[in-house]
mmCIF file of N, CA and C in Angstrom:
data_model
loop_
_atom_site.group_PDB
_atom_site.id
_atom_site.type_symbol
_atom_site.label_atom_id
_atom_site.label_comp_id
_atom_site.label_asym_id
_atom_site.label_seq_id
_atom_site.Cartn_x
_atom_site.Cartn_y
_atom_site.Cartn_z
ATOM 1 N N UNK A 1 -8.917 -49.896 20.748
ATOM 2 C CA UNK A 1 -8.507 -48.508 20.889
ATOM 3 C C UNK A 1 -8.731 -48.040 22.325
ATOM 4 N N UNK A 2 -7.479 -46.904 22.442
ATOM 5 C CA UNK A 2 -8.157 -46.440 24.288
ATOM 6 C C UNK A 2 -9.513 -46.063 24.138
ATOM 7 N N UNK A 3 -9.552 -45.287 25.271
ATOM 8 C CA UNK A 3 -11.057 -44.455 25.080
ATOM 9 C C UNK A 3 -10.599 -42.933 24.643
ATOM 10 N N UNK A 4 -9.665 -42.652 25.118
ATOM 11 C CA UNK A 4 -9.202 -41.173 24.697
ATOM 12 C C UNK A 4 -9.527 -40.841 23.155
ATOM 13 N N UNK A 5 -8.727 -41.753 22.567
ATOM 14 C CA UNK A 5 -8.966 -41.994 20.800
ATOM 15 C C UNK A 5 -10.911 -42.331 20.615
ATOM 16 N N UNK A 6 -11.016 -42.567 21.151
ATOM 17 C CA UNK A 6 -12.755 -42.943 21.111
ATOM 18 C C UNK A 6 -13.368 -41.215 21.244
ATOM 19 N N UNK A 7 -12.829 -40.838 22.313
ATOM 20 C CA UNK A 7 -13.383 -39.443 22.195
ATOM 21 C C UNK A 7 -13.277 -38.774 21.405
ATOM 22 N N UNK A 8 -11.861 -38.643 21.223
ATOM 23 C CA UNK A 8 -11.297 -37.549 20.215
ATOM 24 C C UNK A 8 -12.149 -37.668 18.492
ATOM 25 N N UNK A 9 -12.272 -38.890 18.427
ATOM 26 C CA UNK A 9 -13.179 -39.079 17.240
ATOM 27 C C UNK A 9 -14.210 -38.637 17.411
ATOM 28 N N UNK A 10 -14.851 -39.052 18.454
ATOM 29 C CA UNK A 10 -16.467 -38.561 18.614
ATOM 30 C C UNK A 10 -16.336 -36.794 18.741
ATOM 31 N N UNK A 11 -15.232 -36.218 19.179
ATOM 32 C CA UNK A 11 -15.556 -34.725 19.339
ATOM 33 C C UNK A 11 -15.384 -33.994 17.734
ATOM 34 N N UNK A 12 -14.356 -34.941 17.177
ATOM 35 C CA UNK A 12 -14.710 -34.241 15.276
ATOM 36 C C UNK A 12 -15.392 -34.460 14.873
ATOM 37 N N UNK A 13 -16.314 -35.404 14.957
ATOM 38 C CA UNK A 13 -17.848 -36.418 14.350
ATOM 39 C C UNK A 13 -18.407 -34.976 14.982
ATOM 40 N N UNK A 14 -18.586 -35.330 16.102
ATOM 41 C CA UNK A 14 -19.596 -33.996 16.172
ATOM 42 C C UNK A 14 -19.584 -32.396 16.183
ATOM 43 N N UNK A 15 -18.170 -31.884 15.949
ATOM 44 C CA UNK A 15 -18.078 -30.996 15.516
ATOM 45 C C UNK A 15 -18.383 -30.661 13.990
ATOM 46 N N UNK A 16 -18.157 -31.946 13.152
ATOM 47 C CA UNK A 16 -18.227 -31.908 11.874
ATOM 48 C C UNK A 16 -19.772 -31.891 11.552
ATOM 49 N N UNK A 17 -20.221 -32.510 12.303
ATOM 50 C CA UNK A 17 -21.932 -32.627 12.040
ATOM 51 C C UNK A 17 -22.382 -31.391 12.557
ATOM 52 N N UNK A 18 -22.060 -30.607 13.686
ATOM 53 C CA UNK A 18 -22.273 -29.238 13.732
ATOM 54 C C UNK A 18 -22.314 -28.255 12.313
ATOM 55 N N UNK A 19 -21.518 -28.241 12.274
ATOM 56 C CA UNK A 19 -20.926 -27.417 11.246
ATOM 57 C C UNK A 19 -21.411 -27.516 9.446
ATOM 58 N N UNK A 20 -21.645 -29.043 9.321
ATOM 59 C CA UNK A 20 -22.843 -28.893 8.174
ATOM 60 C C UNK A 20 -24.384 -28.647 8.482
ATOM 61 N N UNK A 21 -24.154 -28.927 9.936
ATOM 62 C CA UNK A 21 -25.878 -28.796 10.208
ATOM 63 C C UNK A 21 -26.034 -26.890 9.830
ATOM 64 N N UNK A 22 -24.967 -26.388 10.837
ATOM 65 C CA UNK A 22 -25.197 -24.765 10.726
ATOM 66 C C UNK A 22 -24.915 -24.097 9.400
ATOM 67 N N UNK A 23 -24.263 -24.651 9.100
ATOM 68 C CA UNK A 23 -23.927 -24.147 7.156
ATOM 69 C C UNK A 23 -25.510 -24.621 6.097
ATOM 70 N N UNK A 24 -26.107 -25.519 6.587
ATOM 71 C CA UNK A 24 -27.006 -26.069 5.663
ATOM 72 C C UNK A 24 -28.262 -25.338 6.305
ATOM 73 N N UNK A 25 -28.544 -25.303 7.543
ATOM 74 C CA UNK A 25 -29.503 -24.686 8.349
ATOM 75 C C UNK A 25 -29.174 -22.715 7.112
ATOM 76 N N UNK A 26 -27.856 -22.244 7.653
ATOM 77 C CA UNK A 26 -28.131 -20.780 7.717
ATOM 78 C C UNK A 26 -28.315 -20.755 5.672
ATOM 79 N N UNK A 27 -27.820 -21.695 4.712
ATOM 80 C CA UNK A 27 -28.069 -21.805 3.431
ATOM 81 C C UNK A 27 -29.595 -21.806 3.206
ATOM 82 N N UNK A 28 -30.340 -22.155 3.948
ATOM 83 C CA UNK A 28 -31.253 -22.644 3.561
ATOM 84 C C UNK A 28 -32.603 -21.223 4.219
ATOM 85 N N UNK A 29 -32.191 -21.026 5.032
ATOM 86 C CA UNK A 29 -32.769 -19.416 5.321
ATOM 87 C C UNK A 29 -32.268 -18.321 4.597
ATOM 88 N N UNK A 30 -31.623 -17.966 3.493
ATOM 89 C CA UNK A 30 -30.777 -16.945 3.164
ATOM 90 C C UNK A 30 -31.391 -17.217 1.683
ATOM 91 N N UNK A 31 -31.952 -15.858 1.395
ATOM 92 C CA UNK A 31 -32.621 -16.049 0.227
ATOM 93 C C UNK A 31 -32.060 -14.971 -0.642
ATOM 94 N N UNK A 32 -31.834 -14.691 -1.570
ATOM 95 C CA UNK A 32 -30.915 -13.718 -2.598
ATOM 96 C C UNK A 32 -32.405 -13.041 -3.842
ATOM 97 N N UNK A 33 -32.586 -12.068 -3.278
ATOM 98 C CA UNK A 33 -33.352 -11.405 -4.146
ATOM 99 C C UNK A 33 -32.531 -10.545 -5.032
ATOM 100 N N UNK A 34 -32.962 -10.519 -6.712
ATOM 101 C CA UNK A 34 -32.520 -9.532 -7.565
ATOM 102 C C UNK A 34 -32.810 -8.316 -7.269
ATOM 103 N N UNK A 35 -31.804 -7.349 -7.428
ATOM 104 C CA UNK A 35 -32.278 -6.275 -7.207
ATOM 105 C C UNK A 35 -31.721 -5.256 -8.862
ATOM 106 N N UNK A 36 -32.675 -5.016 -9.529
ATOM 107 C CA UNK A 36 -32.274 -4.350 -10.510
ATOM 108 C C UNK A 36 -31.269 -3.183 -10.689
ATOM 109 N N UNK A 37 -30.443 -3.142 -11.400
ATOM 110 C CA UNK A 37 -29.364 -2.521 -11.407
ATOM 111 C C UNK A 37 -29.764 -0.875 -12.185
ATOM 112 N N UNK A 38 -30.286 -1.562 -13.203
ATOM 113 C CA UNK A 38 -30.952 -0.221 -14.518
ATOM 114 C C UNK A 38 -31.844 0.087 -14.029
ATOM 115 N N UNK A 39 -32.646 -0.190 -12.904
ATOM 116 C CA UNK A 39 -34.276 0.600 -12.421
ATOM 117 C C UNK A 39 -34.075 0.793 -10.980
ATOM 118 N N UNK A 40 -33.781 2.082 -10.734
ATOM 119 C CA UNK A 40 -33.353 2.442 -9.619
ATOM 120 C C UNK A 40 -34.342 2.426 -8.961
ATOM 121 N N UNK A 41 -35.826 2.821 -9.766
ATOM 122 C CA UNK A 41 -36.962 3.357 -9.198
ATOM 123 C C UNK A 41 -37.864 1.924 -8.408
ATOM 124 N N UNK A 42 -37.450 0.763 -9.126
ATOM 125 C CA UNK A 42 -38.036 -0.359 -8.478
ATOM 126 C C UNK A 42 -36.931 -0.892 -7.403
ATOM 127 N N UNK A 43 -38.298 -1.184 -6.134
ATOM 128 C CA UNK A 43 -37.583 -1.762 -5.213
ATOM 129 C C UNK A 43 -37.667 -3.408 -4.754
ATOM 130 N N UNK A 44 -37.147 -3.747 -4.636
ATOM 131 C CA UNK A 44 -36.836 -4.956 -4.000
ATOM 132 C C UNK A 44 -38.281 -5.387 -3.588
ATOM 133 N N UNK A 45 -38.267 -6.878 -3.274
ATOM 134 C CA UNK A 45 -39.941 -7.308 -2.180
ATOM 135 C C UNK A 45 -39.399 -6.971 -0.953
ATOM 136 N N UNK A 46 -40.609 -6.760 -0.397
ATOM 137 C CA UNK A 46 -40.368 -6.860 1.346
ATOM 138 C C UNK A 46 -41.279 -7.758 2.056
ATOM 139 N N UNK A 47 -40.621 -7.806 2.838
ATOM 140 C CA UNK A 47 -40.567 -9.040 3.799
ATOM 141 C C UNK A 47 -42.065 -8.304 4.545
ATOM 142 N N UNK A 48 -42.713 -9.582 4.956
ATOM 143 C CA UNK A 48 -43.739 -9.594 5.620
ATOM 144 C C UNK A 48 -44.111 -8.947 7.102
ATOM 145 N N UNK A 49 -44.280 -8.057 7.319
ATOM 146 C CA UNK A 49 -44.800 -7.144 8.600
ATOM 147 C C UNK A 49 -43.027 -6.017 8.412
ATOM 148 N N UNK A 50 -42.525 -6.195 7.817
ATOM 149 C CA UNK A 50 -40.880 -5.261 7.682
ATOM 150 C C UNK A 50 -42.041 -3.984 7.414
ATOM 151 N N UNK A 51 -41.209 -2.508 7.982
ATOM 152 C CA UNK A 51 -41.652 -1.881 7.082
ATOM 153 C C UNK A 51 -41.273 -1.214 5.177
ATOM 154 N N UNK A 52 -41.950 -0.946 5.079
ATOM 155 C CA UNK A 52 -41.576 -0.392 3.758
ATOM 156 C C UNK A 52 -41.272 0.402 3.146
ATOM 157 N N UNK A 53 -40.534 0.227 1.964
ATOM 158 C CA UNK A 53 -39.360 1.345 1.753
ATOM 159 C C UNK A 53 -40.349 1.946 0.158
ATOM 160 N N UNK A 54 -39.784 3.444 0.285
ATOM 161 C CA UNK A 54 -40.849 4.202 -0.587
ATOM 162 C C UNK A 54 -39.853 4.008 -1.829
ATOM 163 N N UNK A 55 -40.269 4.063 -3.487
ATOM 164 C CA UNK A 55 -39.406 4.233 -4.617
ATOM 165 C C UNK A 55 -38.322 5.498 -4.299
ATOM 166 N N UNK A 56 -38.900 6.273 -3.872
ATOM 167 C CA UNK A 56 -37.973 7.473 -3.405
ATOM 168 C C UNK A 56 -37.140 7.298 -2.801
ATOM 169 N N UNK A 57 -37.416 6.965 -1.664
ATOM 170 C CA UNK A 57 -36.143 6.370 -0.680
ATOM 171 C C UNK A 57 -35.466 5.638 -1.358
ATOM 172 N N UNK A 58 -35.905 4.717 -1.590
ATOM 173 C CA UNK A 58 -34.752 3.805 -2.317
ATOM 174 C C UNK A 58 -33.980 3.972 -3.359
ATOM 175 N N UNK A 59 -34.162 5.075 -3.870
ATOM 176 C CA UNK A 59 -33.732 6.153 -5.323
ATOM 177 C C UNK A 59 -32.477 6.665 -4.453
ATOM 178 N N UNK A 60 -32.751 7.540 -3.447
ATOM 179 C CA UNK A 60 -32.091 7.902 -2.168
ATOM 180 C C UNK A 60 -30.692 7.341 -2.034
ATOM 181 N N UNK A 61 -31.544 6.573 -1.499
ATOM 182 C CA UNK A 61 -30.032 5.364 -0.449
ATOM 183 C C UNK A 61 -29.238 5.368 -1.509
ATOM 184 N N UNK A 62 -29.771 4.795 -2.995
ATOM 185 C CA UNK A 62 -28.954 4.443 -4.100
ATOM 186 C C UNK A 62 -28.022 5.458 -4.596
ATOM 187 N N UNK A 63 -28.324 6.475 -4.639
ATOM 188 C CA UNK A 63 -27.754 7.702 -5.151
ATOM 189 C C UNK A 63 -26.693 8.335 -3.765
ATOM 190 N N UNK A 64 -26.731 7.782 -2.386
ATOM 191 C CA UNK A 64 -26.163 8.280 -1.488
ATOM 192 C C UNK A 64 -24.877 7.662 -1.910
ATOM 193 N N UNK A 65 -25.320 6.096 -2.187
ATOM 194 C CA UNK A 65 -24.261 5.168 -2.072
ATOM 195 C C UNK A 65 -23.144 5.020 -3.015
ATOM 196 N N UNK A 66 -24.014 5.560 -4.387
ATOM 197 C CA UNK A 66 -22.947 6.327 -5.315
ATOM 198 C C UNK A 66 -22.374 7.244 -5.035
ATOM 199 N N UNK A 67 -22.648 8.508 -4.474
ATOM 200 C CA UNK A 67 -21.949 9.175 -4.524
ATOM 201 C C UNK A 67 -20.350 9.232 -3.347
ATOM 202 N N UNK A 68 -21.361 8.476 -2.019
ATOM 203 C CA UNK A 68 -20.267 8.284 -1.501
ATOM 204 C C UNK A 68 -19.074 7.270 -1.997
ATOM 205 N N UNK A 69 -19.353 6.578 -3.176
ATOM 206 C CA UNK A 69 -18.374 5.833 -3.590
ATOM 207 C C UNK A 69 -17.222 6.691 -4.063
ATOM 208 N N UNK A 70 -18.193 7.534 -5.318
ATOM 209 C CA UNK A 70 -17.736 8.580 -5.940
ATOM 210 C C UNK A 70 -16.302 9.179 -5.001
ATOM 211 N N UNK A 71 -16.783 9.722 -3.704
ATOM 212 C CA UNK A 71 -16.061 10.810 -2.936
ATOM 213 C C UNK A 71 -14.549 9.409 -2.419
ATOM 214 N N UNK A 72 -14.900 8.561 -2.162
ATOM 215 C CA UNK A 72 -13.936 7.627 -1.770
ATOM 216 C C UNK A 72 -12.948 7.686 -2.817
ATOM 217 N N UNK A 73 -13.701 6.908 -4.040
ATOM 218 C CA UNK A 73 -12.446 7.117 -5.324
ATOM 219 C C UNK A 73 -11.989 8.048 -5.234
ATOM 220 N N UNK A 74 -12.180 9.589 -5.237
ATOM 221 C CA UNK A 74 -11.821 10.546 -5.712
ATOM 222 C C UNK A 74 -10.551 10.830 -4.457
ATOM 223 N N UNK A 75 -10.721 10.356 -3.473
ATOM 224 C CA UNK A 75 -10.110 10.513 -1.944
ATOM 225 C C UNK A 75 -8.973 9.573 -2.194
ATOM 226 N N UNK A 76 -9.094 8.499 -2.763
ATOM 227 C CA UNK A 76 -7.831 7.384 -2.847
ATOM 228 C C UNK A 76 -6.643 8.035 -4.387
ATOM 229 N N UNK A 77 -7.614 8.032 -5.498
ATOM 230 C CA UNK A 77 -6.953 8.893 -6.264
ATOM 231 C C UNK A 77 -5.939 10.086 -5.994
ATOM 232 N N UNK A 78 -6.629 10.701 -5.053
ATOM 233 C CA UNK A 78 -5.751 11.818 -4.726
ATOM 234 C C UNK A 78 -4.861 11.165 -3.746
ATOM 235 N N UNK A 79 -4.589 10.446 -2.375
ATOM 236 C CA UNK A 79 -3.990 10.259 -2.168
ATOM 237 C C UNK A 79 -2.529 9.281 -2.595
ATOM 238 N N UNK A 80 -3.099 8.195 -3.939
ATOM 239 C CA UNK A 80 -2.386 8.008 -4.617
ATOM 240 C C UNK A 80 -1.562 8.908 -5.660
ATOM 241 N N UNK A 81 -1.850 9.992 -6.122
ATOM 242 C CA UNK A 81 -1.023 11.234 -6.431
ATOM 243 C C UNK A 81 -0.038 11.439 -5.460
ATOM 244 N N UNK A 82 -0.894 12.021 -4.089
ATOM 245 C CA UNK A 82 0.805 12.227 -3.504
ATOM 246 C C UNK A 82 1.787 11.514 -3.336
ATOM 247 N N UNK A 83 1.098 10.155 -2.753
ATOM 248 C CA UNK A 83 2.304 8.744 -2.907
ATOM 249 C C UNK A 83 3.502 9.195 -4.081
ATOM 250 N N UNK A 84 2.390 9.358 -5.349
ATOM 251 C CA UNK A 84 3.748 8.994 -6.761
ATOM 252 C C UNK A 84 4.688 10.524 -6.458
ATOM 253 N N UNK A 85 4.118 11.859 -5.971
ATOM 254 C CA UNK A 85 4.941 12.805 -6.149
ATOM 255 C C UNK A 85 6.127 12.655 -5.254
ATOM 256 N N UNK A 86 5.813 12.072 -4.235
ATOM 257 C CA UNK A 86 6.551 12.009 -2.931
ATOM 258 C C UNK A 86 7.917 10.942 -2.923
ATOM 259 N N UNK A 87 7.393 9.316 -4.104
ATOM 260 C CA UNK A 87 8.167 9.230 -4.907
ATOM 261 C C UNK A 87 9.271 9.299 -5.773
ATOM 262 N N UNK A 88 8.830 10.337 -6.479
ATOM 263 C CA UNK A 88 9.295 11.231 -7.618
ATOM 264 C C UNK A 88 9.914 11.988 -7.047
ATOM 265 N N UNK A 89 9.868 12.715 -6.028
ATOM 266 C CA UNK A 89 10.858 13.675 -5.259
ATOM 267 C C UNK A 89 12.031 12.992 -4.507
ATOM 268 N N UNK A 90 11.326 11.616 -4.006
ATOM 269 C CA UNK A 90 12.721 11.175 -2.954
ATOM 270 C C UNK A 90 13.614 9.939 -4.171
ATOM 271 N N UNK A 91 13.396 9.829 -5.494
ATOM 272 C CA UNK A 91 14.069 9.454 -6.552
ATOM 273 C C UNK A 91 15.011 10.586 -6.813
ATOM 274 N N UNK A 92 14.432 11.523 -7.085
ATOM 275 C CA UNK A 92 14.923 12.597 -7.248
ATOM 276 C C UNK A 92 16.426 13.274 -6.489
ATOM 277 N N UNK A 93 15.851 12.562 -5.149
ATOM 278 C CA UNK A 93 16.847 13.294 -4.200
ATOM 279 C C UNK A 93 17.996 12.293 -3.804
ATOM 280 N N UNK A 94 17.454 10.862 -4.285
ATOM 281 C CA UNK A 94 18.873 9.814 -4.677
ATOM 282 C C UNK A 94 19.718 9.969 -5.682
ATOM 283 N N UNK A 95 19.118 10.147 -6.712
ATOM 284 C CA UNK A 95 20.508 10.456 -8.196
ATOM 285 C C UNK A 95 20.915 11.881 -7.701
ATOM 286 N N UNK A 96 20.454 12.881 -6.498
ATOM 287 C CA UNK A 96 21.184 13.864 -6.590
ATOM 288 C C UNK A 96 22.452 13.659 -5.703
ATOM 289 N N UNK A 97 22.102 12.611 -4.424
ATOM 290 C CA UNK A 97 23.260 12.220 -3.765
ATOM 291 C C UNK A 97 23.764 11.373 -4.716
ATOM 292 N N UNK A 98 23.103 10.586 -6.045
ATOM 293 C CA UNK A 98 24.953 9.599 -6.349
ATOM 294 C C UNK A 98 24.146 8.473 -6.165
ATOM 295 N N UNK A 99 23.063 8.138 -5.136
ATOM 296 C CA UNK A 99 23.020 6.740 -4.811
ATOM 297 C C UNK A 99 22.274 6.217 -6.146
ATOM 298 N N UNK A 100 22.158 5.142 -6.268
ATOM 299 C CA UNK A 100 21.722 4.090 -7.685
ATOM 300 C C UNK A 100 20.263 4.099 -7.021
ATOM 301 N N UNK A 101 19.166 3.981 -8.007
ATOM 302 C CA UNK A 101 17.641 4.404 -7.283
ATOM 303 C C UNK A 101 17.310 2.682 -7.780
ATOM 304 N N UNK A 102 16.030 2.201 -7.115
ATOM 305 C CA UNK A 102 15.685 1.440 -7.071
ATOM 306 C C UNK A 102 15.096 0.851 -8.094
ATOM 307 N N UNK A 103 14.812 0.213 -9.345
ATOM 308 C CA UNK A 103 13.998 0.434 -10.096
ATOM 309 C C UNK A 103 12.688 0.214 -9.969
ATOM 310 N N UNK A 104 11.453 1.387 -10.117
ATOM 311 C CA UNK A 104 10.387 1.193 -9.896
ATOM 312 C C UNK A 104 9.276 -0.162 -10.552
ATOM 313 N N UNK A 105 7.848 -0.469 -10.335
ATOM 314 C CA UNK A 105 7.649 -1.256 -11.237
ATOM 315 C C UNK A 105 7.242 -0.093 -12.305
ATOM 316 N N UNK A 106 6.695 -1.245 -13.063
ATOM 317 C CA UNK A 106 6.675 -0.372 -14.907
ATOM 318 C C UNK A 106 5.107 0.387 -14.258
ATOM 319 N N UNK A 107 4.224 0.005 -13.548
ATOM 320 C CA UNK A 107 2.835 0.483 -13.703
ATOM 321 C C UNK A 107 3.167 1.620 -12.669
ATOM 322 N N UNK A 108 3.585 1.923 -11.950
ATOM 323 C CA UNK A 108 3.819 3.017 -11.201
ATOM 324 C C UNK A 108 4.956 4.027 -11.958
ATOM 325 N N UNK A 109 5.436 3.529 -12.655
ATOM 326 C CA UNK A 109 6.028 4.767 -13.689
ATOM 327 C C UNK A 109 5.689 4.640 -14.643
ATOM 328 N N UNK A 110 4.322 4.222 -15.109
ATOM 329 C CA UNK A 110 3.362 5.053 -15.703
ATOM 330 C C UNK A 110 2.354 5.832 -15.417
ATOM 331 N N UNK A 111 1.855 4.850 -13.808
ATOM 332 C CA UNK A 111 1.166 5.914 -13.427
ATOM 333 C C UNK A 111 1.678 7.680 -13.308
ATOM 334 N N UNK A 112 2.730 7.353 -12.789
ATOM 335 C CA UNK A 112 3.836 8.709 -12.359
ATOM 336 C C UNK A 112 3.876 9.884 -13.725
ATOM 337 N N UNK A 113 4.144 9.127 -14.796
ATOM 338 C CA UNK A 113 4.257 9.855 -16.031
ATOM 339 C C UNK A 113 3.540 10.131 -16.858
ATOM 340 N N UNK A 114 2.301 9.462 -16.426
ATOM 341 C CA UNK A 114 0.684 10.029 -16.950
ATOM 342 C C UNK A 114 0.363 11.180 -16.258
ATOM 343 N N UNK A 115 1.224 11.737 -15.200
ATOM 344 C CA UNK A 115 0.692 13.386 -14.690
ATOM 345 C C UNK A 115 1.124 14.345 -15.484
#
């Protein structure tokens, strides 16, 4: 074989050995603690010299994080409303010119007709 082909092997050999080394290295530091779902009030372990988080706080964060979920859904919801009205109006304004409307899918004209 040339040497070119000699390299080119050796640079995937060792890219490849990179790459399980860093995948097996960062697997092997990465630890997955449970964090209870039904006990808001218990927190997680903490890590050694970290500081520490009070039941309260962590009641906190949890309840922030709901609610800002909360406000998101409620933000996409609504903007999915106007989508369907906006829709519904420019359907509207094709069968009034004559033109043949597109047919929607079935879940968006139900969503549409569940208002």
């Amino acid at each position: 074989m040339e040497p070119t082909n000699w390299m080119g092997l050796a640079a995937v050999l060792i890219t490849t050995i990179g790459s399980v080394a860093g995948m097996w290295g960062g697997r092997t530091r990465t630890t997955v603690q449970d964090v209870p779902v039904d006990a808001p009030s218990s927190t997680p372990a903490q890590v050694e010299g970290a500081w520490t988080v009070s039941p309260e706080m962590y009641k906190w964060v949890i309840e922030f994080a709901q609610r800002e979920s909360n406000t998101r859904a409620e933000r996409l919801e609504f903007l999915l409303g106007l989508a369907l009205v906006h829709i519904d109006r420019q359907e509207g304004e094709l069968k009034a010119a004559g033109l043949p409307s597109v047919p929607m899918d079935p879940e968006l004209v139900a969503a549409r007709d569940s208002r």
